Short mmCIF file of C-alpha atoms and ligand atoms in Angstrom, two decimals:
data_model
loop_
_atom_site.label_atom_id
_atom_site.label_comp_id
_atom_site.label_asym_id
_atom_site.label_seq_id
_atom_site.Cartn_x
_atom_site.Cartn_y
_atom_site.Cartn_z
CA UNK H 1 122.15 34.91 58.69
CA UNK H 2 119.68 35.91 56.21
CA UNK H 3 116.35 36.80 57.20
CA UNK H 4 112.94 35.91 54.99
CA UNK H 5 109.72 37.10 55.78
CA UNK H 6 107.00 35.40 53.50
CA UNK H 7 104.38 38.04 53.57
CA UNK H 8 103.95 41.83 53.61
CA UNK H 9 101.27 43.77 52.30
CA UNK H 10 103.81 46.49 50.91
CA UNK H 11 101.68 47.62 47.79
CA UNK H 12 98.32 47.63 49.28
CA UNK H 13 99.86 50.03 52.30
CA UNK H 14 101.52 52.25 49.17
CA UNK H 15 98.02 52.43 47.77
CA UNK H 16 95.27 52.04 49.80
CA UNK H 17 96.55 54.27 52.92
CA UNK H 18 99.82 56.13 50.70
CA UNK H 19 102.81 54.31 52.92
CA UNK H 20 105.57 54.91 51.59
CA UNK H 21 107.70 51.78 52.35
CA UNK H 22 111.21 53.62 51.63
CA UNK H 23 110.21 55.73 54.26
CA UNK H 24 111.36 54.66 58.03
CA UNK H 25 108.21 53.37 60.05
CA UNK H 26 108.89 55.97 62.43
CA UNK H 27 108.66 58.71 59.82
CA UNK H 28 105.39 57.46 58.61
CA UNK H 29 104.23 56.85 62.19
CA UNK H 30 104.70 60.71 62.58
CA UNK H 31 102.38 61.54 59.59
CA UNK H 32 99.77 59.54 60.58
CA UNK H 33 99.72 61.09 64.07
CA UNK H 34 95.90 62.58 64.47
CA UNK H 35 94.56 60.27 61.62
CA UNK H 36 92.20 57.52 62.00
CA UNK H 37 95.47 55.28 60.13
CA UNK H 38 96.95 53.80 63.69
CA UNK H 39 93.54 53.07 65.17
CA UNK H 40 92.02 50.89 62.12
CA UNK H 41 95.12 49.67 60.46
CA UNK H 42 97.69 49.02 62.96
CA UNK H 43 100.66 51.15 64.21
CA UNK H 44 103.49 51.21 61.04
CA UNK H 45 105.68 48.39 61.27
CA UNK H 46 107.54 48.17 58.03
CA UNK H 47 110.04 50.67 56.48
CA UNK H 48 113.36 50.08 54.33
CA UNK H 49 115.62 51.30 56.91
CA UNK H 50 114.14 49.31 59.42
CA UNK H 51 114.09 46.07 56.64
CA UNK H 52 117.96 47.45 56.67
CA UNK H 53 118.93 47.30 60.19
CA UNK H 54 116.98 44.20 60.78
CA UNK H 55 119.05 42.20 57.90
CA UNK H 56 115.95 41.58 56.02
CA UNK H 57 116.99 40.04 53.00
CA UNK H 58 113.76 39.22 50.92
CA UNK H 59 110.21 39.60 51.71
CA UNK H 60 107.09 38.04 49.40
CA UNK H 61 105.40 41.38 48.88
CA UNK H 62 101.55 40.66 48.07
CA UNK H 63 99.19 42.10 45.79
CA UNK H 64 96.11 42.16 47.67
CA UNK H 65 92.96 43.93 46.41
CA UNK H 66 89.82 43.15 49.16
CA UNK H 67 86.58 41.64 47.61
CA UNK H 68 83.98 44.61 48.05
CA UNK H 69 81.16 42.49 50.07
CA UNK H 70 80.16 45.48 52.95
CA UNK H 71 78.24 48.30 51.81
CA UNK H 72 80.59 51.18 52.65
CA UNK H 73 83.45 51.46 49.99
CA UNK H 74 86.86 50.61 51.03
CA UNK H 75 89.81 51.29 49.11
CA UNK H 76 91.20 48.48 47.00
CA UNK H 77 88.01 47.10 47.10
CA UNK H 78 86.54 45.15 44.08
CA UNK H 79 83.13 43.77 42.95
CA UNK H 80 83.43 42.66 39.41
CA UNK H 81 86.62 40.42 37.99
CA UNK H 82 87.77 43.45 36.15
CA UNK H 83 88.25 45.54 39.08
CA UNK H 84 90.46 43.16 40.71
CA UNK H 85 92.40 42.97 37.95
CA UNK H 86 93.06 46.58 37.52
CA UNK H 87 94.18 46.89 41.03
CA UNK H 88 96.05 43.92 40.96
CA UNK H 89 98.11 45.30 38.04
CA UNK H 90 98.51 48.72 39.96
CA UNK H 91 99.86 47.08 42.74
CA UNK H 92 102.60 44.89 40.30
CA UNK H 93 103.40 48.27 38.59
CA UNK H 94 103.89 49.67 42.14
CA UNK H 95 106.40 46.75 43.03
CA UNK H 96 108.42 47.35 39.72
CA UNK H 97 108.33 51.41 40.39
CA UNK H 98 109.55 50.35 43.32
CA UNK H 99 112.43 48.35 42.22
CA UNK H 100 113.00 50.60 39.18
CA UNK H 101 113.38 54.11 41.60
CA UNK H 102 114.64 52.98 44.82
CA UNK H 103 118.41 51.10 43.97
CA UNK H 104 118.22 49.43 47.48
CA UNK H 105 115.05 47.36 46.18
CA UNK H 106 115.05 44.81 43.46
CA UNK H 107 112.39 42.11 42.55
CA UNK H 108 113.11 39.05 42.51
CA UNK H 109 111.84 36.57 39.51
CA UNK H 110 114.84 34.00 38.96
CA UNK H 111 117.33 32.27 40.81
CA UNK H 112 120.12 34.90 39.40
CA UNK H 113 117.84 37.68 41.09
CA UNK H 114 118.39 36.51 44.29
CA UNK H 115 121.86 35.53 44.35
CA UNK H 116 122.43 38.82 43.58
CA UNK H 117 120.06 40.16 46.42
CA UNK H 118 121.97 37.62 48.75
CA UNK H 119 125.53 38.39 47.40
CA UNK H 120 124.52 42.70 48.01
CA UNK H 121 124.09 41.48 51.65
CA UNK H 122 127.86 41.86 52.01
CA UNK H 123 128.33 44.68 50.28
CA UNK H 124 127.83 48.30 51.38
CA UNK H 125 124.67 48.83 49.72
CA UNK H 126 122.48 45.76 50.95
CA UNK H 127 119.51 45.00 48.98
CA UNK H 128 116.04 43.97 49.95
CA UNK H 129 114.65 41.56 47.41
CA UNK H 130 110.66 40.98 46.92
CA UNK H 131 109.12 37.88 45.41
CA UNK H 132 105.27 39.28 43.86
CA UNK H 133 102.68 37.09 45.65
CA UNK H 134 99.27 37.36 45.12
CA UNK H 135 96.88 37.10 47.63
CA UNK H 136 93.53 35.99 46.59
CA UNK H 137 93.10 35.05 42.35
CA UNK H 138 90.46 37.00 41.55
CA UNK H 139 92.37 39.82 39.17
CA UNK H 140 93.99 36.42 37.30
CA UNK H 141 90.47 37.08 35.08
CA UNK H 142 90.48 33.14 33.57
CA UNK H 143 92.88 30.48 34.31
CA UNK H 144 95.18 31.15 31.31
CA UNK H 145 95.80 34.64 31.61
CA UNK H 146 98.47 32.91 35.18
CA UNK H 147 100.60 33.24 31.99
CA UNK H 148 100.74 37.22 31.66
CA UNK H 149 101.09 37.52 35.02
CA UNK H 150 103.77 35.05 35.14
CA UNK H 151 105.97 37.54 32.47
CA UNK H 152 105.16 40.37 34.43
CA UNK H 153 106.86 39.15 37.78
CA UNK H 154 104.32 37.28 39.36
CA UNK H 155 105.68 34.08 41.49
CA UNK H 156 103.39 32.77 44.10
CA UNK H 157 99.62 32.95 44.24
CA UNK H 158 97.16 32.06 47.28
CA UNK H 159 93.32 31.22 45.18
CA UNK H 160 91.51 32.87 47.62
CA UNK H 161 90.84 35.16 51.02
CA UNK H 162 88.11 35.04 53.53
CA UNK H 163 85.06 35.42 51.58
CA UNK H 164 86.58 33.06 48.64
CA UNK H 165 87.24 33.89 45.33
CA UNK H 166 85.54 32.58 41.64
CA UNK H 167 88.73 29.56 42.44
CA UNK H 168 88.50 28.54 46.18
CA UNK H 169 86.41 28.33 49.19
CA UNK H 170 88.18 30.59 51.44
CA UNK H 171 88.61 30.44 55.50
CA UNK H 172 85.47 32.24 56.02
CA UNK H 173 83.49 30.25 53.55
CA UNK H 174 83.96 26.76 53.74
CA UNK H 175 83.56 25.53 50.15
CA UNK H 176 85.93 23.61 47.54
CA UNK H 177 87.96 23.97 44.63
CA UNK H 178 85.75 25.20 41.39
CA UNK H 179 86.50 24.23 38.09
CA UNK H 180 88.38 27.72 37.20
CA UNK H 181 90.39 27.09 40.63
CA UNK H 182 91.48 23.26 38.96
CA UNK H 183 92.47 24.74 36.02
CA UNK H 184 94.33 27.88 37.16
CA UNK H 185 96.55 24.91 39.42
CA UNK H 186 96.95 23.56 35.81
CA UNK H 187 98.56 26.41 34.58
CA UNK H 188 99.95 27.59 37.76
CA UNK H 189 102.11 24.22 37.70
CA UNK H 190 103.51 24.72 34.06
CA UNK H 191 104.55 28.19 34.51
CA UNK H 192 106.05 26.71 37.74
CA UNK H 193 104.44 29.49 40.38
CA UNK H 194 104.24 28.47 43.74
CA UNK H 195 100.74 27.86 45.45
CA UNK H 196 99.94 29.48 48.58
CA UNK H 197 97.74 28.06 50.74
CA UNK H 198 96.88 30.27 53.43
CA UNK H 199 93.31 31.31 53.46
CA UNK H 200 91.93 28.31 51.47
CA UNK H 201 89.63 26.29 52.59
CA UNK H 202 90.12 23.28 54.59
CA UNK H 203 88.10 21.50 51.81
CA UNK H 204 89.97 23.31 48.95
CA UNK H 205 93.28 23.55 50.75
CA UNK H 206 93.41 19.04 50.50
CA UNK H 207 92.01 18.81 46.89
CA UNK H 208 94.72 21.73 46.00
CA UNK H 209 97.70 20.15 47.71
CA UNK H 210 96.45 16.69 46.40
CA UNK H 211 96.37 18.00 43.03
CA UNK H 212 98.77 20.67 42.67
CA UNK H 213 101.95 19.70 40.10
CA UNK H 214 104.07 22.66 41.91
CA UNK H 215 105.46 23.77 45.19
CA UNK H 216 103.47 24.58 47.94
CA UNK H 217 103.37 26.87 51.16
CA UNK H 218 101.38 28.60 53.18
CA UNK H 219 103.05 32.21 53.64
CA UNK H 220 101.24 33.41 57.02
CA UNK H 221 99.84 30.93 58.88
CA UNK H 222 99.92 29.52 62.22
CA UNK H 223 99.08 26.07 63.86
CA UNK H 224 95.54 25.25 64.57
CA UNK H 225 97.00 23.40 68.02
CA UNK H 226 97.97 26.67 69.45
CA UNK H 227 95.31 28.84 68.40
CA UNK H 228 92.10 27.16 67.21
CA UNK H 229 90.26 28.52 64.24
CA UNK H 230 89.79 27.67 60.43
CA UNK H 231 91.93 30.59 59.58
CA UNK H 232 95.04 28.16 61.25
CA UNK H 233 96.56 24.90 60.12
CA UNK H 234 95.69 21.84 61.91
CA UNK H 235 98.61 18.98 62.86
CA UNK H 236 97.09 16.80 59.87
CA UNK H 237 97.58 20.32 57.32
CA UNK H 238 100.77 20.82 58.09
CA UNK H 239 102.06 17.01 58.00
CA UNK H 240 100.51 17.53 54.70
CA UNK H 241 102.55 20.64 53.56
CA UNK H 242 105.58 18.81 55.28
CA UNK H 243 105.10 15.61 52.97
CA UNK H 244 104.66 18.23 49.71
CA UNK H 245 108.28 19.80 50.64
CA UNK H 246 106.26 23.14 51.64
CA UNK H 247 107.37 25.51 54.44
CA UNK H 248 104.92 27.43 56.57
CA UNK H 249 105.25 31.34 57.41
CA UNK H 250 104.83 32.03 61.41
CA UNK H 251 102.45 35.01 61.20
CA UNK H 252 103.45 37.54 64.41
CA UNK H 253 99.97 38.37 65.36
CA UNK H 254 99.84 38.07 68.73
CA UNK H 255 95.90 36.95 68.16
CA UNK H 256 97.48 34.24 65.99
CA UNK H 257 99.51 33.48 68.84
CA UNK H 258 97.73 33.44 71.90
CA UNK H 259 94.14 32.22 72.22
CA UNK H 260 92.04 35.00 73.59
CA UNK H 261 94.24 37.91 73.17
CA UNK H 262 92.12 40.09 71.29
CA UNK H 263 92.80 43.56 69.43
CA UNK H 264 93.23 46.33 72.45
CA UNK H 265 94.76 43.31 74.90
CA UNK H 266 98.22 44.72 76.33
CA UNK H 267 100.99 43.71 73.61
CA UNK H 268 103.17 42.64 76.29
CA UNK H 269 101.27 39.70 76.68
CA UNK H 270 102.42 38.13 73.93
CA UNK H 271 106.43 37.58 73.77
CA UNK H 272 109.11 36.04 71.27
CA UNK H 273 108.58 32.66 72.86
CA UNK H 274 105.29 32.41 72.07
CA UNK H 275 106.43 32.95 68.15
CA UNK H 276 109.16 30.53 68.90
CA UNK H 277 106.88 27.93 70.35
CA UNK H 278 104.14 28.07 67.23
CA UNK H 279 108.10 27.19 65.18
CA UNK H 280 108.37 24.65 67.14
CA UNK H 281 104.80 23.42 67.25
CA UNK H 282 105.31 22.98 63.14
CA UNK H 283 109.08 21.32 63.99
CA UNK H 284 107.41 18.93 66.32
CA UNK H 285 104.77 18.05 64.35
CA UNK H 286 106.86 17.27 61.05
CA UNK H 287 109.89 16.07 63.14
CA UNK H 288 112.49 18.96 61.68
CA UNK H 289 113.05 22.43 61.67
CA UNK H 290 113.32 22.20 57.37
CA UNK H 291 109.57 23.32 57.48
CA UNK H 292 108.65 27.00 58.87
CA UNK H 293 110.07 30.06 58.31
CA UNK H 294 108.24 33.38 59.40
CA UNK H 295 105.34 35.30 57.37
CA UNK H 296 105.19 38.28 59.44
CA UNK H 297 102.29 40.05 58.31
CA UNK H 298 103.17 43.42 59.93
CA UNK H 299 101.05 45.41 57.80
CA UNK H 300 98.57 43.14 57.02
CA UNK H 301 95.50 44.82 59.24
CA UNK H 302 97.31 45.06 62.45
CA UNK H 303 100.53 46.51 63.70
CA UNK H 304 103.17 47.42 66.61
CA UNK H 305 100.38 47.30 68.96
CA UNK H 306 99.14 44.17 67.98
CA UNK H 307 102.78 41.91 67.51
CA UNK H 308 104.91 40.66 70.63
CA UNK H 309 106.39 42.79 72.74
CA UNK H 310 110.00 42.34 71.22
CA UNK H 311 108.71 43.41 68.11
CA UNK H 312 108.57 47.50 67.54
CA UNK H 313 109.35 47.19 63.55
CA UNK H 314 110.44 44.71 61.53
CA UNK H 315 113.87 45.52 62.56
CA UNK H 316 112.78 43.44 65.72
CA UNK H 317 112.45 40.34 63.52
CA UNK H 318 115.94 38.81 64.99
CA UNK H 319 114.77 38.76 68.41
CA UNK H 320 113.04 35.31 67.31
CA UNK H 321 116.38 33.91 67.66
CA UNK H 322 116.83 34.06 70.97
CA UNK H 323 114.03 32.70 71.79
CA UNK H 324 114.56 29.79 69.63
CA UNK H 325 118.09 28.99 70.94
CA UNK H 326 116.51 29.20 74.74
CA UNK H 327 113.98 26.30 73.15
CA UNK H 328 117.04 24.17 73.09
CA UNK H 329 117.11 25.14 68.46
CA UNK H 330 121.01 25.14 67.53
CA UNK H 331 122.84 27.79 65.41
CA UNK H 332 121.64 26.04 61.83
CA UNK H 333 118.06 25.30 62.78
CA UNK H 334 117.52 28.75 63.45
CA UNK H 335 119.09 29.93 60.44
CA UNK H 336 116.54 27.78 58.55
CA UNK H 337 113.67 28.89 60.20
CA UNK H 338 114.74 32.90 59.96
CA UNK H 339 115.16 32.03 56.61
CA UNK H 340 116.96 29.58 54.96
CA UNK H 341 114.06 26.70 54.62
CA UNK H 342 112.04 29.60 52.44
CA UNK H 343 115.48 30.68 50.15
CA UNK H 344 115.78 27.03 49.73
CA UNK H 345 112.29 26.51 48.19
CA UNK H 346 113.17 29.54 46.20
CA UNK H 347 116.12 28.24 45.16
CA UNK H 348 114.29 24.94 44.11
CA UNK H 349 111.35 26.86 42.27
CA UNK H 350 112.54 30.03 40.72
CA UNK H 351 113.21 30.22 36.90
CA UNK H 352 116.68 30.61 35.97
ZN1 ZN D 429 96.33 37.28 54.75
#
């Protein structure tokens, strides 16, 4: 069984905080004993030997710089179009350094990548494959330059985050599609990138997914019916996604997947069947399991102390399946949601 997780904020660790993801989570957890790190950014998760042992296969590794709108500086932080670009492009040349240095890393960019990624999971030496996402437009500086980014590895791209972005309204400011955001789908959809939805607006997210030429998903997030809140999908968003051959990433917050359990709330409140219950919200809903996969998010603000209490590192990521089959999910169902509905779509999208 191959594993997928559809979002990790590998480069923006690397960078902003100076994770180093070949490292083992436990490693890095020992440096950042004594530092502010654990408190404000989570507990370290993610780690290649732990993507190792956990038969992680391929992860969407985002490029995520933070729109500067507080008035204490933040790293990765941008105010002007320009900035976000040059991070952005840090970030990608981080990914390919990556790739380049570390033989048990490649990125993936074409169908022929990831067979290869998939075949290595036989072999001896195991590869972990990342697919570029960006999270939040901004650094693409117009609509056409999709294209550069494109050639330089870029596959999947969400328009906005939180605050919104010169595209998209995002899920902390209600607002639509601009003109830029229209034409950037344009191009997106000719270059054949992938649209990611999370974080749009609910207004944006059904002109984009009306609109859209391409595939679509939404890489970490988690039904509105579970936990309410415009950061979640609702029943009608994700028949939506369902009906545009999308699949939806399962994000393993445990405030994503419990209403009320807040930051500081004992982690053991929150369990594997509360992740596998939010799968099968989505498979109810849309009347398969073809339609959710996981988008962990383990690094992505929050960490160990925040995810279920099966979940340590993202070795853990295989104790979903249990929980699934004690939902009544059979051996192939399960296999699609851990990952086989999101190789599919890359299967169906990627360049050759
Ligand atoms: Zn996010």
């Amino acid at each position: 069984m191959h594993i997928v997780d559809g979002h990790e904020d590998i480069a923006w660790n690397a960078l902003a905080l100076g994770r180093d993801v070949r490292l083992s989570a436990f490693e890095v957890r020992r440096f950042e004993q004594g530092s502010d790190v654990p408190a404000r950014d989570g507990i370290r998760m993610l780690g290649l030997p732990e993507w190792l042992a956990g038969g992680v296969a391929v992860v969407f590794g985002t490029i995520f710089a933070e729109p500067a709108k507080r008035a204490y500086p933040k790293p990765q932080a941008y105010t002007t179009a320009e900035e976000a670009h040059e991070l952005a492009q840090a970030q990608l040349d981080y990914y390919h350094r990556l790739a380049d240095e570390c033989e048990q890393v490649a990125l993936i960019g074409s169908r022929t990548d990831l067979d290869e990624v998939l075949t290595s999971q036989e072999s001896e030496k195991p590869q972990v494959g990342i697919v570029p996402l960006m999270e939040g437009a901004d650094p693409i500086r117009e609509p056409a330059e999709a294209e550069m980014w494109f050639e330089r590895g870029l596959r999947m791209v969400g328009l906005s985050w939180r605050a919104g972005s010169s595209y998209a309204g995002g899920d902390a400011s209600p607002g639509p599609l601009t003109d830029a955001g229209r034409d950037l789908l344009e191009v997106m959809a000719e270059l054949g990138m992938i649209l990611d939805v999370s974080h749009l607006a609910e207004e944006a997210f059904a002109e984009a997914v009306d609109r859209f030429a391409g595939r679509v998903v939404a890489s970490h997030a988690n039904p509105r019916a579970r936990v309410p809140g415009r950061r979640q999908l609702s029943d009608a968003m994700i028949r939506r996604l369902a009906e545009r051959d999308g699949v939806i990433g399962i994000v393993l917050y445990n405030t994503f997947l419990r209403p009320g359990w807040s930051k500081g709330d004992p982690k053991e409140a929150v369990t594997a069947a509360d992740v596998a219950a939010a799968v099968d919200h989505v498979c109810q809903v849309v009347g398969d399991a073809a339609r959710v996969g996981l988008g962990s998010d383990f690094d992505g603000g929050f960490g160990a102390e925040s995810a279920p209490l099966e979940m340590d590192t993202v070795a853990d990521l295989g104790r979903v399946v249990p929980a699934l089959g004690e939902m009544g999910y059979g051996e192939e169902e399960i296999a699609a949601v851990m990952g086989n509905n999101w190789l599919r779509l890359l299967q169906e999208t990627l360049p050759e």
